[in-house]
Coordinates of C-alpha atoms in Angstrom, one line a residue:
M1043 CA -38.6 -12.2 28.9
T1044 CA -42.3 -11.5 28.5
M1045 CA -44.0 -10.4 25.3
T1046 CA -44.4 -6.9 26.8
D1047 CA -40.6 -6.8 27.4
T1048 CA -40.0 -7.8 23.8
D1049 CA -42.4 -5.2 22.5
R1050 CA -40.9 -2.5 24.7
S1051 CA -37.3 -3.3 23.6
F1052 CA -38.3 -3.4 20.0
A1053 CA -40.2 -0.1 20.3
T1054 CA -37.2 1.5 22.1
S1055 CA -34.9 0.4 19.3
L1056 CA -37.1 2.2 16.8
R1057 CA -37.5 5.5 18.8
P1058 CA -36.8 8.7 16.9
G1059 CA -33.2 9.5 16.9
A1060 CA -32.0 5.9 17.7
G1061 CA -28.7 5.1 16.2
W1062 CA -27.7 8.7 15.4
G1063 CA -24.3 8.2 17.0
W1064 CA -23.4 5.6 14.4
I1065 CA -24.3 8.0 11.6
L1066 CA -22.3 10.7 13.3
A1067 CA -19.3 8.4 13.8
Y1068 CA -19.5 7.4 10.1
G1069 CA -19.6 11.1 9.1
I1070 CA -16.6 12.0 11.3
V1071 CA -14.5 9.1 10.1
S1072 CA -15.4 9.8 6.5
A1073 CA -14.6 13.5 6.8
L1074 CA -11.2 12.7 8.5
L1075 CA -10.3 10.1 5.8
G1076 CA -11.3 12.6 3.2
L1077 CA -9.1 15.3 4.7
A1078 CA -6.2 13.0 4.9
A1079 CA -6.6 11.8 1.3
F1080 CA -6.8 15.4 0.1
L1081 CA -3.7 16.5 2.1
F1082 CA -1.7 13.4 0.9
P1083 CA -3.0 12.6 -2.6
V1084 CA -0.1 10.5 -3.9
P1085 CA -0.1 8.1 -0.9
A1086 CA -3.9 7.9 -1.1
T1087 CA -3.7 7.0 -4.7
L1088 CA -1.0 4.4 -4.1
A1089 CA -2.9 3.0 -1.2
A1090 CA -6.0 2.6 -3.3
T1091 CA -4.0 0.9 -6.0
L1092 CA -2.4 -1.5 -3.6
V1093 CA -5.6 -2.4 -1.9
I1094 CA -7.4 -3.1 -5.2
G1095 CA -4.4 -5.0 -6.4
A1096 CA -4.4 -7.2 -3.3
F1097 CA -8.1 -7.9 -3.7
L1098 CA -7.6 -8.9 -7.3
I1099 CA -4.6 -11.1 -6.4
A1100 CA -6.7 -12.9 -3.7
S1101 CA -9.7 -13.2 -6.0
G1102 CA -7.5 -14.6 -8.8
L1103 CA -5.9 -17.2 -6.5
V1104 CA -9.2 -18.4 -5.2
S1105 CA -10.7 -18.5 -8.7
I1106 CA -7.7 -20.5 -10.0
G1107 CA -8.1 -22.9 -7.0
A1108 CA -11.8 -23.3 -7.6
G1109 CA -11.1 -24.1 -11.3
I1110 CA -8.3 -26.6 -10.5
F1111 CA -9.8 -28.3 -7.4
G1112 CA -13.6 -27.9 -8.1
K1113 CA -14.4 -31.2 -9.7
G1114 CA -17.5 -31.8 -11.7
H1115 CA -18.6 -28.3 -12.8
E1116 CA -18.6 -27.0 -16.3
G1117 CA -17.1 -23.6 -15.4
R1118 CA -13.7 -24.9 -14.5
G1119 CA -12.0 -23.4 -17.5
Y1120 CA -13.7 -20.1 -17.0
A1121 CA -12.7 -20.0 -13.3
I1122 CA -9.1 -20.7 -14.2
G1123 CA -9.1 -18.1 -17.0
F1124 CA -10.8 -15.5 -14.9
G1125 CA -8.4 -16.2 -12.0
L1126 CA -5.4 -15.8 -14.2
V1127 CA -6.7 -12.4 -15.6
S1128 CA -7.5 -11.2 -12.0
L1129 CA -4.1 -12.4 -10.8
I1130 CA -2.2 -10.7 -13.6
I1131 CA -4.0 -7.4 -13.2
G1132 CA -3.6 -7.5 -9.5
L1133 CA 0.1 -8.1 -9.8
I1134 CA 0.4 -5.2 -12.2
M1135 CA -1.5 -2.9 -9.8
A1136 CA 0.7 -4.1 -6.9
F1137 CA 4.1 -3.9 -8.7
E1138 CA 3.4 -1.2 -11.2
P1139 CA 1.3 1.3 -9.2
A1140 CA 1.5 4.1 -11.8
T1141 CA -0.2 1.8 -14.4
G1142 CA -2.7 0.8 -11.7
A1143 CA -3.3 4.4 -10.9
I1144 CA -4.5 5.1 -14.4
S1145 CA -6.9 2.2 -14.2
I1146 CA -8.1 3.4 -10.8
T1147 CA -8.5 6.9 -12.1
L1148 CA -10.9 5.6 -14.7
L1149 CA -12.7 3.5 -12.1
V1150 CA -12.9 6.5 -9.8
A1151 CA -14.4 8.6 -12.7
V1152 CA -17.1 5.9 -13.3
W1153 CA -17.8 5.6 -9.5
L1154 CA -18.1 9.3 -9.0
G1155 CA -20.4 9.7 -12.0
L1156 CA -22.7 6.9 -10.8
R1157 CA -22.6 8.1 -7.2
G1158 CA -23.4 11.6 -8.2
A1159 CA -26.4 10.5 -10.2
L1160 CA -27.7 8.4 -7.3
E1161 CA -27.2 11.3 -4.9
I1162 CA -29.1 13.7 -7.1
G1163 CA -31.9 11.2 -7.4
L1164 CA -32.0 10.8 -3.6
G1165 CA -31.7 14.5 -3.0
A1166 CA -34.6 15.2 -5.2
R1167 CA -36.8 13.0 -2.9
M1168 CA -35.4 14.2 0.4
R1169 CA -37.3 16.6 2.7
R1170 CA -34.4 17.8 4.8
R1171 CA -30.9 18.6 3.5
R1172 CA -32.1 18.3 -0.1
G1173 CA -29.7 21.0 -1.3
W1174 CA -26.7 19.3 0.5
M1175 CA -27.4 16.0 -1.2
I1176 CA -28.0 17.4 -4.6
A1177 CA -24.9 19.6 -4.3
L1178 CA -22.9 16.5 -3.3
G1179 CA -24.2 14.7 -6.4
V1180 CA -23.4 17.6 -8.7
L1181 CA -19.9 17.9 -7.2
N1182 CA -19.3 14.2 -7.8
I1183 CA -20.4 14.4 -11.4
L1184 CA -18.2 17.4 -12.0
L1185 CA -15.3 15.7 -10.4
A1186 CA -15.8 12.6 -12.7
L1187 CA -15.8 14.8 -15.8
F1188 CA -12.6 16.6 -14.5
V1189 CA -10.9 13.2 -14.0
L1190 CA -11.6 12.2 -17.5
A1191 CA -10.5 15.5 -18.9
T1192 CA -7.1 15.4 -17.2
L1193 CA -5.9 11.9 -18.0
P1194 CA -3.2 10.5 -18.0
W1195 CA -0.9 13.1 -16.4
S1196 CA -2.8 13.6 -13.2
A1197 CA -3.4 9.9 -12.4
M1198 CA -1.0 9.9 -9.5
T1199 CA -2.7 12.7 -7.5
L1200 CA -6.2 13.0 -8.9
P1201 CA -7.6 9.9 -7.3
G1202 CA -6.4 11.0 -3.9
Y1203 CA -7.9 14.5 -4.4
I1204 CA -11.2 13.1 -5.7
L1205 CA -11.6 10.5 -3.0
G1206 CA -10.6 13.2 -0.4
L1207 CA -13.3 15.7 -1.6
S1208 CA -15.9 13.0 -2.0
F1209 CA -15.3 11.5 1.5
L1210 CA -15.0 14.9 3.1
F1211 CA -18.3 16.2 1.7
G1212 CA -20.0 12.9 2.2
G1213 CA -18.9 13.0 5.9
I1214 CA -20.2 16.5 6.4
T1215 CA -23.5 15.4 4.9
A1216 CA -23.7 12.4 7.2
I1217 CA -22.8 14.6 10.2
A1218 CA -25.6 17.0 9.4
S1219 CA -28.0 14.2 9.0
A1220 CA -26.9 12.5 12.3
L1221 CA -27.5 15.8 14.2
D1222 CA -31.0 16.1 12.6
H1223 CA -31.7 12.4 13.5
K1224 CA -30.6 13.0 17.1
K1225 CA -33.4 15.6 17.4
G1226 CA -35.9 13.0 16.2
A1227 CA -36.0 13.6 12.5
S1228 CA -35.6 10.7 10.2
A1229 CA -31.9 10.3 9.0
F1230 CA -31.6 11.2 5.3
S1231 CA -35.3 12.0 5.2
I1232 CA -37.2 11.2 2.1

């Protein structure tokens, strides 16, 4: 391969519109997952609880192992303690999903609020689709406030609805950006 071939392949990879299909695929998958979560909120909530519980269980076991078998470091007690807390919370989320759903509901509220603030900040700097991104940010902040206002009775369905709406609108925004990018515009232009 000559230097010219390398330069040409690098330039081709940076051409306007390159990679738009990946953005489109992300948008379609996100929109479909959002629609599924919105249509089936209880299973979506339980699935999120079980996945997070499994991650905490795995993290707890590894941390306990690091504390027990990791010789010669001063954080062994911390690793074991942190591992036990993670393991216990993970087991609660896996075997008491309603309790875990309340915790997830609070985490979703925080996540939506932070995501919304970031989207508004990005939207304010974008040239194209500014309104879409700002609207998505406002929607996510309003959803976060709604989550907090309806606790605890709605914890089994609300995370599913919230995740569904967020993924659906995020997917639509990504699809629109991918189609702009295909025409040569910068994706999520700033």
